[in-house]
Structure formats: structure tokens, C-alpha cells
């Protein structure tokens, strides 16, 4: 679909959605940020030289903090793939020697794991996945700290000495006149490829195979129906390149990267540099420049004595010396060590600045509002730093901006660009495709493989799985071919709004933060990050009934040339920077022990993330009744692939594990309530948590993303960026033509409400309802029947009451009583209470585990107890308190979840004392694992170990769950001797973000339940 050029011009001149803003800067209003860290020495960037500086400063008595934007330490070695020593080159520091262990080559994991260890050994604080943003200065203009941005919002850091070890001198370049002028023209650059064939030299690139160097990887393959081990060897190619830069902006550097990467890309490559290593002719005006690269005066900008440029922008007079330092991190290492010791000396003699702020702002406020993520509760106990209004540069303007180019985001950008929109895609990784590439899950589960997905599969020769590197590269080249621009290593961290319309985003790049204006923004973060920044309503792991439930996720190691690695072991809160940091750190430390592992995946492929409350919320009932919509944009197919206990009311009655279902998703489910100009896709779209376990299959989300990209372009070209006003039938016709949609959608209407006859038939079929967990993808009529009555409560309740009264089958009577209770009717109250009393024990139950097929569900008694919770009566207290006494620490988590939900919905002060007694007598206390960030907790040897789950559960995670749920219930019931509060306060500082967030919600709101 490409709307004609003339129509586009007519629309632009008629609507002019943003043309009134010919801006190069916008003002971000005064903000109060938590002072997250207050240290002697701040190291921004984790190059080898930066790590050496941090260690040396710590060894000399300084408190040190390292902040890195990448998800790991050691970018100059790992991102640039400089994993070998050149002939005659020798490591000059102890850390450099450890990198190689008397060998010539190393691996990315060896570097990342080692850097973790050397910092941990010295108690140096560090945080990855956090972008250095703005330089902060004191009242005299002296550098005194910086802001950083990450998944938990934006925070401030105060420091006596700053070492800028970022690749582009992010902080130094913010100082007035700190750098020499940029010269337009040709620059030297370098890029590395592992595997494949050497590309022929031309006027731009010249490559060579690194002699006597190759990486090997062992793979298990099937041969003659037997498994055997095969070793694959991968040569290494280093390319020198010439790039023509028109200006010193990240946009221009990105264009250069893609030009070179396209030239050296090979269909058999197993890895490559993340970015282009460009030699910057710009350098600082040094305090006292010399030709000696070890002279620390070369790293101090003129006029400053407490900020160092520990990167290729150093003021060394001899360019060849600077170039050598850029090409070889190992030559830079001793300089970093020397500089770190000097930084500690300066910090010891300095006093911390009391007043710090941005460098002065000059712009005037306009009608556009800059909005970012809400402050994280993780920093509640930190001082607040009030920062003034300040400028944010406008980096450009596009029709459509897609933030997050993963499973849905990359197709969205491609769909928008192919449809005629000027498109920019922004991605934090250096890979496109998300879960199926950077997340290492490169095998389909279910999903429809037609439409756009068929195009991808045909191009890659996909049957069930694909090559992760090649899929990412295909997506990249297709985007560029379509005319889209692409920025890697960048993070969308906020939005720009005019009224209720999103008209741009705030993006953190390696050059700092800036603004990108757009007519339509597509949130492809998979976590509805931009929607949340725009203050959209969202939902995540805490149900409206106050239960905590989140899908299991994983973080995998990576072998060169290897396929899917999907262990599914961890629970992760994607909104929490500390949770993400701790999980990755723990996984690296575990994998570090295995010499066969080359690296870690860049992405944590979590299955469950923050979702918007859209104009429509897709439900499990919609799926099971095959509800149709007039605005369908994607088809979905899977079983309910649930890696957690369910929380949808219908699934509290009966699990739907096993059978495969299909469903439609309406366009309204990607539009956040109350916002215009923003579309949200992938795991961030609007659906119940249990519904998302089915609709999240990769083939379907790829097609969904492509459809939304086309919708975004249509909004730009026909409605001035108003996404609600597009011609949905025109979009559907295009999607039908592209085989993304079935032709029936053109005439589909909303199939709800269902007829009275269908509801009567459903009630009749429910006489056969069981509460067994189905394992095989077979037919079960009670699935649909249950969905029918749950989705039509008013019409169903009289019929259900009649069935309950008439049936003589005891099990059927209990089942009808359970359904009625969950629908809010007390007809079967006595039946349910008696059933619980008669149950001699809890019976079957399940812990939280990674067994998605058989576990993470409720037993028969659990489900009766859950139904009691909806009765709204104190009559349930005595039988449930008796059941409480049957529990112990080893009891399955499902029993705890069922009991806590039921009592939470019928809470009373009389429950507090027995709950407190239970906590003490059953030894449920003391399972928290505090983050090392909180100074009052001393880090022990297990502080950086993340215990996951397995097929049978996992004691640490499940014990935490049990303690937290009981403590929260105790607190909601009025508490007893402050026991509940103490436990909850401890959990707000737990390494696991979901436990911490749950505890914080109960403490701040008095309940985990949402307002009804």
C-alpha cells in the first residue's frame, strides 16, 4: 500500500500536524530526580580503560560508580569484537592478562564475566543498561555529576570526579567549547566479522583475515537418527573502512554504520561488531596537550580539573597515538589505571558540591510537553534533586517513529516505510527481530505462518527454525531498502505530547538525550514503555484481585552458530533496572564457569510484560468463543502457553492448558485509552494476561506489527496522524491482499452478544465440566461453554441457578456453585463451604515452575477455595483458617495463592493474629534477598546469585512467594505487632522486582487489590 505522492502533499498542506514547529530545541521543564548515587569517582562507560580506572580509584580508597548503557561491561572489546592480541602485542595490566590467560584470543563472555568479578571484588558499584544523559555542574560551572536514564526512569548522580569513558564522549561534548571543531569529510573506521567469507576490497572497505585466529563451537546434530557432536570453526575478518560524515551527529554515524555493515555482511557470518569504530578527528582542547599518551594532562579539558576524557577524544597531539589507543583497548589499559589513581587523589582533596544543576538553558517554553517514566519506588529513600528547565535538542522529524524493532517492531517499521511514510526505527540492541534473534528463541511454537511472516520465512528458508544472525540482517537490509532509517544502541525513554496527542519521543543515544518529532509513534518496546511515559493506563503482574502472577522468562548463553536456547528459569520485572541488572549479572557469573560458552544473549526474552489498557481489552472469553470484530488486524493461533498460575476468573474455574485455539485481535487493542498518535504492539498490546499467553506467538506478532505499521502510515497520509480516524476497511483490504488477513474480516461484525439459545446450550454443556488440567490439544466443549457464561453473566446466572438446583450430581453441583460464586452469586455458598470442610487435606497443588504444560495451575480444593473468595462473607473464615493450619513451607504455592486470594477478598482484622502466628510457627520468614544497592545490607557471597525455577519448582522463589503473600494479607488485615510491615519493607529491597513492587503497592495503597 503506497498512497500517492500527490495525495500525501495535499494531506500535509491541509492538516499540517507538526509543521508549525520548526524547532531545533525543546525545553524539558523543571524536574525532581532521585539522587541515586553519591560517590567520589563516577566512571561513565565500561571500556577496559574505564574498568582499570574504576579499580585503581577503588584501590586508592575512593567510592566508585560505573555506569554503562550496554547490557554488559566491556563495550570496547565486546561490541567491537576486538577479541585478540595483534602480533607482538602483550597485555600490560593484570586485568588484561586475566582476559587472555596466556592465550592470544578471548571471548565476549570471558571479558564480561571478568569485569563483573573485578568490580565485585572491590565493592565497586556498577549498573548496566543505563544511559549517561546530561552532565550536571555546580554553581561555578564545575562538573559535579550527571543524570542517567534506564527502565526505572531517570535518576541523578553526584560525584567529585568524573571519568568520561563513553565511546563518543557523551558528557565531555556537553561542556562549552570542550572539543575541536568538526571537519566534514572522510573518516577512518573499522568493523569485524566472525565467520563467512572475506569481502573483496573496494574504494571504501579493505579487509583481511586475522592470521592464526579462529573461533570454534561444538554443536550436537542428528545423523542417521543418532546424535553426534560436530565442531564448527569460524575465521575472523577485520575491515578498515572510509566513511564520509557530513556532521558529528548520531544520525550521521548511524548512516555510516549501515553503509559499511551492508558491505561486509555475509550469509554465513556467525557474529559481527555491534557498531562502527570511527576514529574521531575531534579531540578535547586539553589542559596541556603533549605527544605522550600516558600524560594525564591530555585527558583533562582545558579549564577543568575534575573531568577526564578517557576515550579517543583525548587531546593527544600525535594522531597516530590516539588511533592506536582506539584500535587496541589493551594499550589503553595502563593509562586508565594511572588515571583512576589520580582521580582518587583528586577526590580525596575535594568537597562534594551541594548545589548541582544542568548547564544553563536558553530556550523558551512552548506548547509541547516532555513526559518520561514515573519515578521508581526503588529510590524512595534517596534525596530528591530539583533540576531546572533545560534544553533538549530536536534530532529530526519523521512521519512514523517505531521505538523497539523487535518481533513486532521491525515489521511495523517495514510496513510503515513500504506504505510511503518517512520512517525511523529505534532499537536498543544491534540486532533486529527481538525474541527470535537477540532473545535466542529462533524456533516457532504455534502461530499462523502466512502474510508478512511467510515473506520472512521464504527469504530465510525457514521451516521451524532460522539462523538468528541472518534473520536480524535480513530485517536490517529490508528496512534500509524500504527507505527507513535505523538507529541502534538507542533507547526511547519518554514522549512529547501536545494535549492528548503524542507528537514525538525522547530518545537516549550514545550522544546523549534528544527529541524526535513524529506524526505517529509506534511503541514496539514490548513493555508499553512509551505509553506508560505518556501516562496511559497499563496492567502487569498484579491482578485486580491482588494476586501476583507473571510468566516465567529466561536469559540464555550463546554459542556461535547455535540455535534456540530457551531454558525458562527466572521471574523478571522488565520495568525494574535493578532486577534486569541482577538477573544478567547472575546468569553471566554462572555461564562464566563454562569455557565452551562464547557469549550471552543480549535480550531477556520475557514472556509477560506491561500491557496497555486499550480501547478494547482482548479477553480469554473472546478467544474461546471465537469472537469476531469489525476492526480485526491480526489472526492468532496457539495453546495457552502459560508459565505462571492463571488469574483470569474463567481460568480460576478451569484451566485451558493443552488445546489449540485461534482468535482475532481488533485494531482497538493497540490504541491506548485517552491518547492519540500512539499505537502499541506486541506484548504491550491490550489483552488480559492469560489471553496474552496465546496471542504472543512470533508469527502472529510479526503480522500484527506489519499491519500496525501500515495503519500508522495511513494515519500520517490521510488523517494527520490521528490513528482512530483511519479507514479500517481500507487497511483490512490491503492486509487481505497481502495475505495477512482472512477475507472474511471485510464483512465480520462483532459476534457479541450471543443469543439466548447459545447461552442455554452452554449451561447444559457445563454439566460435564471437570477441573482436570488437559494436556493434549483435543476438543473439550466445556471450554467454550464456560467462556459463554462468564462473558454473559446477566443472562447466564438465572440459568446456572436453575441447573444448580436441579442437578443431583454432587460434582456438578459444586461446579455450578463455583461458577455462580465467581459471577458474584451466593446461591451455592453452603455447598462450597461444606466442600472445603469435608476435604481432609489440600490434595493436589503446584508450585511456580518452568513446566508450562503440566504445572503452574490449581488443584481441585484450590479451585473451591478460590470460589469462596468471591462470596463476600465472613462465613468463609473458619474453614479457611482450618485449611491454613494444614499448610507448611513445603506446601505447593497454589494452596497459598488460593487461600490468600480468598481471604484478601474477605479480609477482616480478626484474621491478623492467626496469620502472624502462622508466619512464625511455620518458619515462613527470612527469605528475602536484598539488593546490594541498599547500603544497610552488607553484600554476602550469595548476593549476586539468582536462584531460578525448574520443572519441579524451586525453593527460593516459591518460599519468597509464600512469605510475601501471607505477610501482605496480614498487613491488609490490620497487621499484628508490625510483623507484616517489617516483611513487606524488606521485600521492597529484594532483588526480584515483582516481589519488591508487590510489597511496595501493599504498603503504599493498603492493599494489592485494584479499585473496582
CSV table of N, CA, C and O in Angstrom, one decimal, residues 624-687:
chain,number,residue,atom,x,y,z
A,624,UNK,N,-12.0,-18.1,23.4
A,624,UNK,CA,-12.6,-19.4,23.5
A,624,UNK,C,-14.0,-19.4,22.8
A,624,UNK,O,-14.5,-20.4,22.4
A,625,UNK,N,-14.6,-18.2,22.6
A,625,UNK,CA,-15.8,-18.2,21.9
A,625,UNK,C,-15.6,-17.8,20.4
A,625,UNK,O,-16.6,-17.6,19.7
A,626,UNK,N,-14.4,-17.6,20.0
A,626,UNK,CA,-14.0,-17.2,18.6
A,626,UNK,C,-14.8,-15.9,18.2
A,626,UNK,O,-15.3,-15.8,17.1
A,627,UNK,N,-14.7,-15.0,19.1
A,627,UNK,CA,-15.4,-13.7,18.9
A,627,UNK,C,-14.8,-13.0,17.7
A,627,UNK,O,-13.6,-12.9,17.5
A,628,UNK,N,-15.7,-12.5,16.8
A,628,UNK,CA,-15.2,-11.7,15.7
A,628,UNK,C,-15.4,-10.2,15.9
A,628,UNK,O,-16.3,-9.8,16.8
A,629,UNK,N,-14.7,-9.4,15.2
A,629,UNK,CA,-14.7,-7.9,15.4
A,629,UNK,C,-14.8,-7.2,14.0
A,629,UNK,O,-14.2,-7.8,13.0
A,630,UNK,N,-15.3,-6.1,14.0
A,630,UNK,CA,-15.3,-5.3,12.7
A,630,UNK,C,-14.0,-4.7,12.3
A,630,UNK,O,-13.8,-4.3,11.2
A,631,UNK,N,-13.0,-4.7,13.3
A,631,UNK,CA,-11.8,-4.0,13.1
A,631,UNK,C,-10.6,-4.9,13.3
A,631,UNK,O,-9.5,-4.5,13.7
A,632,UNK,N,-10.7,-6.2,12.9
A,632,UNK,CA,-9.6,-7.1,13.1
A,632,UNK,C,-8.4,-6.7,12.3
A,632,UNK,O,-8.5,-6.4,11.1
A,633,UNK,N,-7.2,-6.8,12.9
A,633,UNK,CA,-6.0,-6.5,12.2
A,633,UNK,C,-5.0,-7.7,12.2
A,633,UNK,O,-4.0,-7.7,11.5
A,634,UNK,N,-5.2,-8.7,13.0
A,634,UNK,CA,-4.3,-9.8,13.0
A,634,UNK,C,-5.0,-11.1,13.5
A,634,UNK,O,-6.0,-11.0,14.3
A,635,UNK,N,-4.6,-12.2,13.1
A,635,UNK,CA,-5.1,-13.5,13.5
A,635,UNK,C,-4.0,-14.2,14.4
A,635,UNK,O,-2.8,-14.0,14.1
A,636,UNK,N,-4.5,-15.0,15.3
A,636,UNK,CA,-3.5,-15.6,16.3
A,636,UNK,C,-3.9,-17.1,16.5
A,636,UNK,O,-5.1,-17.4,16.5
A,637,UNK,N,-2.9,-17.9,16.8
A,637,UNK,CA,-3.1,-19.3,16.9
A,637,UNK,C,-2.1,-19.9,17.9
A,637,UNK,O,-0.9,-19.8,17.7
A,638,UNK,N,-2.6,-20.6,19.0
A,638,UNK,CA,-1.7,-21.3,19.9
A,638,UNK,C,-2.6,-21.9,21.0
A,638,UNK,O,-3.8,-21.8,21.0
A,639,UNK,N,-1.9,-22.7,21.8
A,639,UNK,CA,-2.5,-23.0,23.1
A,639,UNK,C,-2.2,-21.9,24.1
A,639,UNK,O,-1.5,-20.9,23.8
A,640,UNK,N,-2.8,-22.0,25.3
A,640,UNK,CA,-2.5,-21.0,26.3
A,640,UNK,C,-1.1,-21.5,26.9
A,640,UNK,O,-1.1,-22.3,27.8
A,641,UNK,N,-0.1,-20.9,26.4
A,641,UNK,CA,1.3,-21.3,26.8
A,641,UNK,C,1.7,-20.6,28.1
A,641,UNK,O,2.5,-19.7,28.1
A,642,UNK,N,1.1,-21.0,29.2
A,642,UNK,CA,1.2,-20.3,30.4
A,642,UNK,C,2.3,-20.8,31.3
A,642,UNK,O,2.4,-22.0,31.7
A,643,UNK,N,3.2,-19.9,31.6
A,643,UNK,CA,4.3,-20.2,32.5
A,643,UNK,C,4.1,-19.5,33.9
A,643,UNK,O,5.0,-19.0,34.5
A,644,UNK,N,2.9,-19.5,34.3
A,644,UNK,CA,2.5,-18.9,35.7
A,644,UNK,C,1.1,-19.4,36.0
A,644,UNK,O,0.3,-19.8,35.1
A,645,UNK,N,0.7,-19.3,37.3
A,645,UNK,CA,-0.6,-19.6,37.7
A,645,UNK,C,-1.6,-18.6,37.0
A,645,UNK,O,-1.2,-17.4,37.0
A,646,UNK,N,-2.7,-19.0,36.6
A,646,UNK,CA,-3.7,-18.1,35.9
A,646,UNK,C,-4.3,-17.1,36.9
A,646,UNK,O,-4.3,-17.3,38.1
A,647,UNK,N,-4.8,-16.0,36.4
A,647,UNK,CA,-5.6,-15.0,37.3
A,647,UNK,C,-6.9,-14.6,36.7
A,647,UNK,O,-7.6,-13.9,37.3
A,648,UNK,N,-7.2,-15.0,35.4
A,648,UNK,CA,-8.5,-14.7,34.8
A,648,UNK,C,-9.6,-15.5,35.5
A,648,UNK,O,-9.4,-16.6,35.8
A,649,UNK,N,-10.7,-14.8,35.8
A,649,UNK,CA,-11.8,-15.5,36.6
A,649,UNK,C,-12.1,-16.9,36.0
A,649,UNK,O,-12.3,-17.9,36.7
A,650,UNK,N,-12.2,-16.9,34.6
A,650,UNK,CA,-12.6,-18.2,34.0
A,650,UNK,C,-11.6,-19.2,34.2
A,650,UNK,O,-11.9,-20.4,34.4
A,651,UNK,N,-10.3,-18.8,34.2
A,651,UNK,CA,-9.2,-19.8,34.4
A,651,UNK,C,-9.1,-20.2,35.9
A,651,UNK,O,-8.4,-21.2,36.2
A,652,UNK,N,-9.7,-19.5,36.8
A,652,UNK,CA,-9.8,-19.9,38.2
A,652,UNK,C,-10.8,-21.0,38.4
A,652,UNK,O,-10.7,-21.8,39.3
A,653,UNK,N,-11.7,-21.1,37.4
A,653,UNK,CA,-12.7,-22.2,37.4
A,653,UNK,C,-12.1,-23.4,36.8
A,653,UNK,O,-12.2,-24.5,37.3
A,654,UNK,N,-11.4,-23.2,35.6
A,654,UNK,CA,-10.9,-24.4,34.9
A,654,UNK,C,-9.7,-23.9,34.0
A,654,UNK,O,-9.8,-22.9,33.3
A,655,UNK,N,-8.6,-24.7,34.0
A,655,UNK,CA,-7.5,-24.3,33.1
A,655,UNK,C,-7.8,-24.8,31.7
A,655,UNK,O,-8.6,-25.7,31.5
A,656,UNK,N,-7.2,-24.1,30.8
A,656,UNK,CA,-7.4,-24.4,29.4
A,656,UNK,C,-6.1,-25.0,28.8
A,656,UNK,O,-5.8,-24.8,27.6
A,657,UNK,N,-5.2,-25.5,29.6
A,657,UNK,CA,-3.9,-26.0,29.1
A,657,UNK,C,-4.1,-27.1,28.1
A,657,UNK,O,-5.0,-28.0,28.3
A,658,UNK,N,-3.4,-27.1,27.0
A,658,UNK,CA,-3.4,-28.2,26.0
A,658,UNK,C,-4.0,-27.8,24.7
A,658,UNK,O,-3.3,-27.7,23.7
A,659,UNK,N,-5.3,-27.7,24.6
A,659,UNK,CA,-6.0,-27.4,23.3
A,659,UNK,C,-5.5,-26.1,22.6
A,659,UNK,O,-5.1,-25.2,23.3
A,660,UNK,N,-5.5,-26.2,21.3
A,660,UNK,CA,-5.0,-25.1,20.5
A,660,UNK,C,-6.3,-24.3,20.0
A,660,UNK,O,-7.2,-24.9,19.6
A,661,UNK,N,-6.2,-23.0,20.2
A,661,UNK,CA,-7.3,-22.1,19.8
A,661,UNK,C,-6.8,-21.0,18.8
A,661,UNK,O,-5.6,-20.8,18.7
A,662,UNK,N,-7.7,-20.4,18.1
A,662,UNK,CA,-7.4,-19.3,17.2
A,662,UNK,C,-8.3,-18.1,17.6
A,662,UNK,O,-9.4,-18.3,18.2
A,663,UNK,N,-7.8,-16.9,17.3
A,663,UNK,CA,-8.6,-15.8,17.7
A,663,UNK,C,-8.2,-14.6,16.8
A,663,UNK,O,-7.2,-14.6,16.1
A,664,UNK,N,-9.0,-13.5,16.8
A,664,UNK,CA,-8.7,-12.3,16.1
A,664,UNK,C,-8.3,-11.2,17.2
A,664,UNK,O,-8.8,-11.3,18.3
A,665,UNK,N,-7.5,-10.3,16.7
A,665,UNK,CA,-7.3,-9.1,17.6
A,665,UNK,C,-7.7,-7.8,16.9
A,665,UNK,O,-7.4,-7.6,15.7
A,666,UNK,N,-8.6,-7.0,17.6
A,666,UNK,CA,-9.1,-5.8,16.9
A,666,UNK,C,-8.1,-4.7,17.0
A,666,UNK,O,-7.2,-4.6,17.9
A,667,UNK,N,-8.2,-3.8,16.1
A,667,UNK,CA,-7.3,-2.6,16.0
A,667,UNK,C,-7.4,-1.8,17.3
A,667,UNK,O,-6.4,-1.2,17.7
A,668,UNK,N,-8.6,-1.8,17.9
A,668,UNK,CA,-8.7,-1.0,19.2
A,668,UNK,C,-7.8,-1.5,20.3
A,668,UNK,O,-7.5,-0.8,21.2
A,669,UNK,N,-7.3,-2.7,20.2
A,669,UNK,CA,-6.4,-3.3,21.2
A,669,UNK,C,-5.0,-2.8,21.1
A,669,UNK,O,-4.2,-3.1,22.0
A,670,UNK,N,-4.7,-2.0,20.1
A,670,UNK,CA,-3.3,-1.4,20.0
A,670,UNK,C,-3.4,0.1,20.2
A,670,UNK,O,-2.4,0.8,20.1
A,671,UNK,N,-4.6,0.6,20.5
A,671,UNK,CA,-4.8,2.1,20.8
A,671,UNK,C,-5.0,2.3,22.3
A,671,UNK,O,-6.0,1.9,22.9
A,672,UNK,N,-4.1,3.0,23.0
A,672,UNK,CA,-4.2,3.3,24.4
A,672,UNK,C,-5.4,4.2,24.7
A,672,UNK,O,-5.7,5.1,23.9
A,673,UNK,N,-6.1,3.9,25.7
A,673,UNK,CA,-7.2,4.8,26.1
A,673,UNK,C,-6.7,6.2,26.4
A,673,UNK,O,-5.7,6.4,27.0
A,674,UNK,N,-7.4,7.2,25.8
A,674,UNK,CA,-7.2,8.6,26.1
A,674,UNK,C,-6.0,9.2,25.4
A,674,UNK,O,-5.8,10.4,25.6
A,675,UNK,N,-5.3,8.5,24.5
A,675,UNK,CA,-4.2,9.0,23.8
A,675,UNK,C,-4.4,8.9,22.3
A,675,UNK,O,-5.0,8.0,21.8
A,676,UNK,N,-3.8,9.9,21.6
A,676,UNK,CA,-3.9,9.9,20.2
A,676,UNK,C,-2.5,9.9,19.6
A,676,UNK,O,-1.5,10.3,20.3
A,677,UNK,N,-2.3,9.4,18.4
A,677,UNK,CA,-1.0,9.5,17.8
A,677,UNK,C,0.0,8.4,18.2
A,677,UNK,O,1.1,8.4,17.9
A,678,UNK,N,-0.5,7.4,19.0
A,678,UNK,CA,0.3,6.3,19.6
A,678,UNK,C,-0.4,5.0,19.4
A,678,UNK,O,-1.5,4.8,19.7
A,679,UNK,N,0.4,4.0,18.9
A,679,UNK,CA,0.0,2.7,18.7
A,679,UNK,C,0.9,1.7,19.5
A,679,UNK,O,2.1,1.9,19.4
A,680,UNK,N,0.4,0.7,20.2
A,680,UNK,CA,1.2,-0.1,21.0
A,680,UNK,C,1.1,-1.6,20.5
A,680,UNK,O,-0.1,-2.1,20.4
A,681,UNK,N,2.2,-2.3,20.3
A,681,UNK,CA,2.1,-3.6,19.7
A,681,UNK,C,2.9,-4.6,20.5
A,681,UNK,O,3.5,-4.3,21.5
A,682,UNK,N,2.8,-5.9,20.0
A,682,UNK,CA,3.5,-7.0,20.7
A,682,UNK,C,3.0,-7.3,22.0
A,682,UNK,O,1.8,-7.2,22.3
A,683,UNK,N,3.9,-7.6,23.0
A,683,UNK,CA,3.5,-7.9,24.3
A,683,UNK,C,2.9,-6.8,25.1
A,683,UNK,O,2.4,-6.9,26.2
A,684,UNK,N,3.0,-5.6,24.5
A,684,UNK,CA,2.5,-4.4,25.2
A,684,UNK,C,1.0,-4.1,24.8
A,684,UNK,O,0.4,-3.1,25.3
A,685,UNK,N,0.5,-4.8,23.8
A,685,UNK,CA,-0.9,-4.6,23.4
A,685,UNK,C,-1.9,-4.9,24.5
A,685,UNK,O,-1.6,-5.5,25.5
A,686,UNK,N,-3.1,-4.5,24.2
A,686,UNK,CA,-4.2,-4.6,25.2
A,686,UNK,C,-4.9,-6.0,25.2
A,686,UNK,O,-5.7,-6.3,24.3
A,687,UNK,N,-4.5,-6.8,26.2
A,687,UNK,CA,-5.1,-8.1,26.4
A,687,UNK,C,-5.0,-8.5,27.8
A,687,UNK,O,-4.0,-8.1,28.5
